[in-house]
Amino acid sequence: MRIVRLNKASRKDLLDRLLKRSPNNYDQYNDTVLEIVNRVRTEGDKALFEYTNRFDCEDIHASNILVTEEEIQKAYGQIDERLLETIRKALKNIRNYHEKQRRYSWFDTTPDGTMLGQKVTPLAAAGVYVPGGKAVYPSSVLMNIVPARIAGVDKIIMATPCSRQGAVNPAVLVAAKEAGADEIYKMGGAQAIAAMAFGTESIPKVDKITGPGNIFVALAKKAVSGFVGIDSIAGPSEILVLADETANPRYAAADLLSQAEHDELASAILVTTSEELAKRVSDEADGFIRSLSRREIIRKSLDNYGCILLADSMEEAVETVNLIASEHLEIMTKNPFEVMMKVRNAGAIFLGENSSEPLGDYFAGPNHILPTNGTARFFSPVSVDDFVKKSSIIYYSREALEKVRKDIEYFAENEQLTAHANSIRVRFESEEA
């Protein structure tokens, strides 16, 4: 891995390179995605099946796009018993974590007759997208569906690509059944996002779409945002390891490569205050790569978006961490808890040498659908909050309104909104006559 001395120029160069990975910078695909989205919106099933037959299976139509219960039960017989057991263990951890995010309505009253509050209502329908291209992600199934189920969403549908033979990966089907999906549809790409956003003859319309995907999925989510809610526009995976001289270089190298293997556009960065550690991590990474199955993807990822940044101080290192705002942040320092308190921007934070990123991907419980490309500055991981909406509740008795009416009227007239002021005034006109 390249070792670069951290300074203003190198930091700017890195940030500029990372930004190139953002879905917002792939304008060459925009027209294609918009055409797909608009055709599915206007033509419904006709366009959906045309695109699905072109990109996925050659024989998907209204009678077989919905996964049947028989297909799901067959999937149970196709996976290893140990995988089923592992899915169920992970599911328990994910449920336990997300249960703590559950929100409740609240109301406050006063003696003079006011009631203010917040009503929390689950979404009626949610669509979750699970990719199925270069790899299979039953873990993403759990991370999408569990928070929606806990939130109380009435209907959860899942979209995932099928094989050319029309089959969905059995591990994905089992994970969806275990997590509580109501319906599973054999469709992927931008056409799946559009179908869930607008509805077709075969696909129900949803209120929100969550889940990661390729550049076409990301741009389609961007295109339908506003017609439906979305979690965020996800880009390629990324990891940032913040380490000092106490870190284990072999652990750090292994963790960096765990994300580099996802995609040629994935980013793996080490920020450290130790030159010796930097050199040892680079050597360890070179050694690991030779034995890993996805070595070509890893090499391209590291060549383009991987590096080791040498910082003069931990303060400078943390400042860089906050600027990058990585999807995954591992803190391998003498006191990771102290350092963590200085971090403002990260999707998920892993503390200490035993808390490696795959722990969060599969098993610990927190959601692994995270903000990427610096959006951790303003986005959060997918959570139960993504599947509820909040309504403000306001009630005033006449007595309570009378106490504040003059203030409201004055405020409205100050803004030259006389109809607003009149709306309050008419309620007391009999007293002023």
Phi, psi and omega in degrees: 000146179291137175250124186233133176288127182286123174208182185300318183290315182292325179293318179296318179299317180295312181298322179296319180292320180295323180296334180296341180278350185293140174304336179293345183257011180252060184298335183294341179263350187302313183297318179298313181296315181297324177296316179298311182300314183292324179293317178295322180297319185269328186255349176063228184305321184305311180288320180302312182290325178300313180289321179296319178293329180285317189261335184241265182257145184280355185220058175254131181211186188299330185275349182226006180288333177274126178294131182273164177296327178296319178296322180293315180294324176298322180299323178301325179280351183261350180254157179292142179301325180293323178295318178300317179297319180294318177302317182292324176294314179298319181301319179298315179296318181294319178296313182301318180294312185285336175302327181288348178269355184302134180250153182232153175293152177218152181218136176241137179237159176233159182299333183272009170099034172250150172221122176238146181191188179221123179261122181261122184234128176295152173295150179287321183213136178234142175247127179246137181251131178236117182294161181206034183269269185287339182209172181248136188231070174298334178296323178292331175300311181297316184293331178281312192279320186303309180297327178293319179296316180294324179295337180097020178302133183294316185224125179243117176248149181237137175245133177206142181295152175249171178284175178298338180271359177087016181255143173263143180309129185299325179295324178293318179296316180297316180299320180294318178296315181296323183282335176111029175293141179276320180217145179235128183244141181274082179202146181221181175072192182300328181294328178291318179298316180295320181298318180288327182289320187250343184079147174226185178299331183254339186246127179287148176284141179246171179264335182208146179238129177233163174116151182276169177186185180283188185298327180291322177293315180300314181290327177293320177298320177298320183291327183265354179299130186109323170280324172224166173280153172227161178285303176191174178259098189281140174252192180298157183293158182204150176221143174232125177253123177256119188219152171245194186292347181275351185289152175275113185297328180291320177296313182300316180297316181298320182290322177299318182288337181297334176264328180298333182285348182296316194196151176294341178265359180294154182240134177226116187229135171250129172246121184218157176263000185245117178293322179297316179298319180303313181294320182290322177295319179299316180295317180297319179298316179300321180292316179297316187304322184298336185252000184267145188291329183257040188298326182291319176297316181299314181299316180294321178299312182291323180297321185267321190226017178245146175191167174244122182257126178264118180256149179284335182209162177294328178298316179294323179296315180294322177301319179293320176304315181291329177289319181288323178052062188287154175300308177244133176233122173255132178248109179245079180229173181302319178230083185295331181292322178293316180295320181304325182294342180266354182272126179259327192234109174191146179288308177222139183244126181249125188252126174089165189288343181265357182258072183280158186303318179300337174303318178285326180299321192245326204223327191297320180134316176301154186288141179260004173271105195234158176291141181236175175055040176081358182284357173295351173293335183218353175252160180238167173299155173301138184209180176302327179302332181292343187245016172231162172229158187239133176246133175284140179244128181226125173223130175232132170287168177298320180299316181292320180295321182300327182292334186243359188301317183296323178296317181294315180300316180298315181299314181296316180293328176297328177270005179062033176252078188291333177292327175298312181298321182294327179300326176280316188298322185298337181287350182233013185294331179293331180281338183266349183292000000 
